[in-house]
Amino acid sequence: MSGVISERRVVSTILLVLTAGLVLSTFGLQFADLGGAFSPMFFPRIILFILLGLAVANVVIDGLAATDGQPIELLPVVIIGAAFMGYVLLLIPLGYFISSTLVGVVILVALGLRNPVQVLGVPLAASGGLVALFNHVLKMPLPTSPFFWWI
Amino acid sequence: MLQSLPEAMGLIFTFEGMMVLTLGTMLGIILGALPGIGSTVAVAMILPFTLTMSQAPAILLLLAIYAGSVYGGSISAILINTPGTPQSAATCFDGYPMAQRGEAGKALGWATIASVIGGLTSAVVLIFAAPQLAAFALNFGPIETFTLILLGLTCIVSVSEGSLIKGLIAGFIGLFLSTVGGDPITGEARFTFGNFQLIAGFNLLAVVIGVFALSEVLTRAAASRDDAAPLVDFNGIVLPKLHEWKGRVKGLVKSVLIGNGIGILPGTGAATAAFISYAEARRSAPTRANFGKGEPDGLIASEAANNAVTGGALVPTMALGIPGDAITAVMLATLTLHGVTPGIRLMTENPVLMAAIFSGFFVINLMLLPLGMLVSRMAAPILRIKEAYMLVMITLLCTVGVYFVRGNPFDLLVMAIAGVIGFILRRQGYPMAPLVIGMVLGPTLEISLRQGLIITDGSFTAFFVGHPIAGVLAVAAVGMLLLPVFRALRPAKAA
């Protein structure tokens, strides 16, 4: 990104908009009207108003500052970020062993590894080792795999 | 607390106790040596292993990981010119040049002795200062507690590297996140937006692991890889001979004092202490011309100071329940998981546990010498492991840690989202330590403020009129906030 729109300015603007939205939401929520320090919104409102002031100052500062920092390798970040989300959503239905092996494979491939022995072997060994350690040594069962419930 | 020492020794000098201290210190050294993991992530990664342990061994294991990892950072700083932890960044300046000229063993020898001396003195400071501080704070009411927490929060200013405003934003985001869930006085749900999972609030460790560990995985994935210097030849630690210490003891003492002093201050941290100590040694040492070219005095300054911080940083954490930095914030959260609430009453209510923790911390620092010599030989080949493998292990272990805290899959989702948001914010210069400190201190700040206002009939000025301690603490808090302004003005004045 370049020119007026930069990554930094987008992030500071999103922070400002989110904070303003949260400040407004505190006026829409319904609570028992106890007033003053008894009100559940008393403390959050103080925090959010200060945060709003800081967010405004931040937008101004970032608006004046020279734009952007170091370019990054976006593809591995997007793949690994998506893999995190998929991992935590699949952990319970697929169990720890399968989902951990899958996320391990995705991370290694995203980071450029292509040797199939390494790409499969390391995640298998890591997740298998952790399952063995927690399920059998420490007796703290991890979520069970439907296909590998016996390990 | 001294009366409880024999009973505390009975907890430490058992087979289980010694195994925990030995293995914990060894593991801490290895994790600290691995670049990218750092002390905070190391403590978070080990957390699930402690959940089946009883209180004392579990806490001692976490302390061993903490102290071991701070020392372990020097191994990679010296051998591959990449600090394993931020605390060891100043160690690279003279450690790696020494290693390049074939003195890697000697460099690690200086670093080990300096670390052990720094760590031992900080343990003594912890043992004597924490009970005194706790005794002083025993009579604190909600108003004093509020100003104390306010003072603790000002450490956000110190831990905000780069932009102060971004540090404050991160801190206030942390404070806001702590308000999500049930109201502590009325019990009504706030900011849950219909999601019943949020009624209990955000799991602190899920957020911490997300913003530190998972965001680090993404940061490493985004950066160009394999930029570390090649591993130099290393055949074990060579301890410096007694006559080689001639002329260096004064510098060592100064560095130890700097580390201990800075450690007790909230928020300053081991990395700052190491740099201040290094700068002071460079200014005052007779060998200053050799600094940056492989001068042992530089190594001693950095390593003695960063290990001297460890015990000091635990003083406000254990005595008042106020963490000074991200590592002690994570320590605080893990202690709470083990049913230990650090703070004013802990010293009087559980003196045996406190004596065990304090004396155990001394033993851990003592063990750094033999274990450092042993483990550094094992850690050196580990530094050759592909970074990608480490990132996989960090991801899998962190998931285990978050899962075991409450067994709630929602926490895993929070961790993943915190990881992605943490990566985006860190990339734009928002430090994550203030966010964690805000989240840890938020609940106590809110309760003490609201209780104080209820006591004073809503008068905020009455907070300071009849409460001199609160007044002094508030002035100190304002002073801490204004410190960066004075710092910024000073060079301008000089120019």
XYZ file of C-alpha atoms in Angstrom, chain A residues 7-8 11-12 15 22 25-26 29-32 34 37-44 46-48 50-51 54-55 57-58 61-62 68-73 76-77 80-81 84-85 87-89 91-92 96 100 103-104 107-108 110-113 118 122-123 126-127 130 133-134 138-143, chain B residues 48-49 51-52 146 163 165-166 168-170 172-173 175-176 178-179 183 185-186 188-191 193 214-215 217-225 386-389 391-393 395-397 399-400 403-404 409 412-413 415-417 419-420 423-425 427-430 442 445-446 449-451 453-454:
146
model
C -1.243 -0.285 6.436
C -0.475 1.813 9.526
C -4.983 -0.037 11.443
C -5.189 3.220 13.436
C -8.957 1.132 16.097
C -17.822 0.615 21.810
C -22.646 0.870 22.706
C -22.242 1.748 26.400
C -26.949 -1.198 27.036
C -29.682 -1.601 29.656
C -28.741 -2.055 33.311
C -30.414 -1.611 36.681
C -28.011 2.312 40.378
C -19.837 3.971 40.900
C -22.529 1.285 41.233
C -23.232 1.397 37.501
C -21.652 -1.510 35.570
C -20.728 0.989 32.846
C -18.948 3.420 35.217
C -15.435 2.010 34.826
C -15.624 0.805 31.184
C -13.801 5.956 31.715
C -11.477 3.487 29.989
C -13.220 3.779 26.619
C -9.559 7.749 27.385
C -8.992 5.107 24.696
C -5.728 8.206 22.456
C -7.103 6.666 19.252
C -4.341 11.322 18.670
C -2.964 8.136 17.126
C 0.111 11.077 14.416
C -0.047 8.220 11.909
C 4.945 2.194 5.612
C 7.505 -0.071 7.184
C 9.217 -3.209 5.947
C 7.429 -5.261 3.274
C 6.542 -8.761 4.405
C 6.073 -12.173 2.863
C 2.875 -17.640 4.435
C 1.287 -15.285 6.976
C -0.594 -19.856 8.674
C -3.182 -17.396 10.060
C -4.604 -21.362 13.134
C -8.319 -20.652 12.725
C -6.902 -25.784 13.706
C -8.813 -24.462 16.702
C -12.142 -25.143 14.997
C -9.430 -29.614 17.286
C -12.524 -30.972 19.026
C -5.675 -33.342 18.864
C -2.166 -30.968 15.096
C -1.634 -27.739 11.063
C 2.016 -28.774 11.388
C 2.974 -24.501 8.606
C 5.986 -26.381 7.242
C 3.913 -22.475 4.060
C 7.441 -21.879 5.339
C 8.907 -23.420 2.206
C 9.752 -26.985 3.223
C 10.326 -33.720 6.903
C 8.046 -33.696 12.067
C 4.320 -32.935 12.678
C 5.525 -33.798 17.476
C 1.791 -34.389 17.824
C 2.609 -34.808 22.881
C 3.168 -37.607 26.979
C -0.095 -36.036 28.073
C 0.804 -37.128 32.689
C -2.708 -38.665 32.516
C -4.178 -35.426 31.155
C -6.210 -36.535 28.127
C -6.116 -34.348 25.031
C -9.166 -34.251 22.714
C 0.278 -27.349 31.005
C 2.967 -29.604 32.483
C -1.305 -28.465 36.101
C -1.108 -31.912 37.718
C -6.326 1.943 43.675
C 5.630 5.028 20.490
C 0.797 6.621 22.518
C 0.687 3.147 20.951
C -0.935 3.508 26.095
C -3.492 2.357 23.509
C -2.369 -1.251 24.020
C -6.119 0.635 27.615
C -7.194 -2.156 25.239
C -7.966 -2.636 30.601
C -11.064 -2.715 28.401
C -10.642 -7.001 31.512
C -14.115 -5.403 31.788
C -19.688 -6.888 36.496
C -20.237 -5.657 41.915
C -23.679 -6.168 40.342
C -24.613 -7.956 35.165
C -23.054 -8.981 31.837
C -21.080 -6.298 29.965
C -19.911 -6.277 26.324
C -23.098 -9.029 22.772
C 1.206 -17.226 17.990
C 1.891 -13.690 16.802
C 5.024 -17.544 14.776
C 3.368 -15.230 12.224
C 6.093 -12.587 12.633
C 8.795 -15.185 11.992
C 6.864 -16.507 8.985
C 6.633 -12.977 7.590
C 10.316 -12.146 8.056
C 13.132 -13.259 5.835
C 14.518 -16.442 7.308
C 15.307 -25.496 11.517
C 13.219 -22.542 12.661
C 10.142 -24.023 10.955
C 10.243 -27.057 13.271
C 7.358 -22.818 15.057
C 5.354 -26.046 14.745
C 6.308 -27.055 18.300
C 1.963 -23.802 18.014
C 1.206 -27.328 19.260
C 2.427 -26.737 22.827
C -2.618 -25.040 22.086
C -2.180 -27.727 24.721
C -6.834 -26.169 26.233
C -5.883 -27.482 29.666
C -12.681 -24.745 22.963
C -8.637 -21.736 21.644
C -10.573 -19.478 19.289
C -6.032 -17.540 21.317
C -6.040 -17.805 17.505
C -7.803 -14.448 17.037
C -2.524 -14.248 17.643
C -3.650 -12.722 14.341
C 0.641 -9.878 14.740
C -1.117 -6.960 12.996
C -0.686 -4.644 15.994
C 3.778 -5.007 13.015
C 2.446 -1.459 13.358
C 4.467 -0.772 16.506
C 1.906 -1.488 19.239
C -7.774 -4.112 35.271
C -8.187 -1.313 39.505
C -11.919 -1.314 38.808
C -11.837 2.526 42.353
C -15.534 1.763 42.684
C -15.245 0.675 46.333
C -15.859 6.048 45.451
C -18.648 4.283 47.323
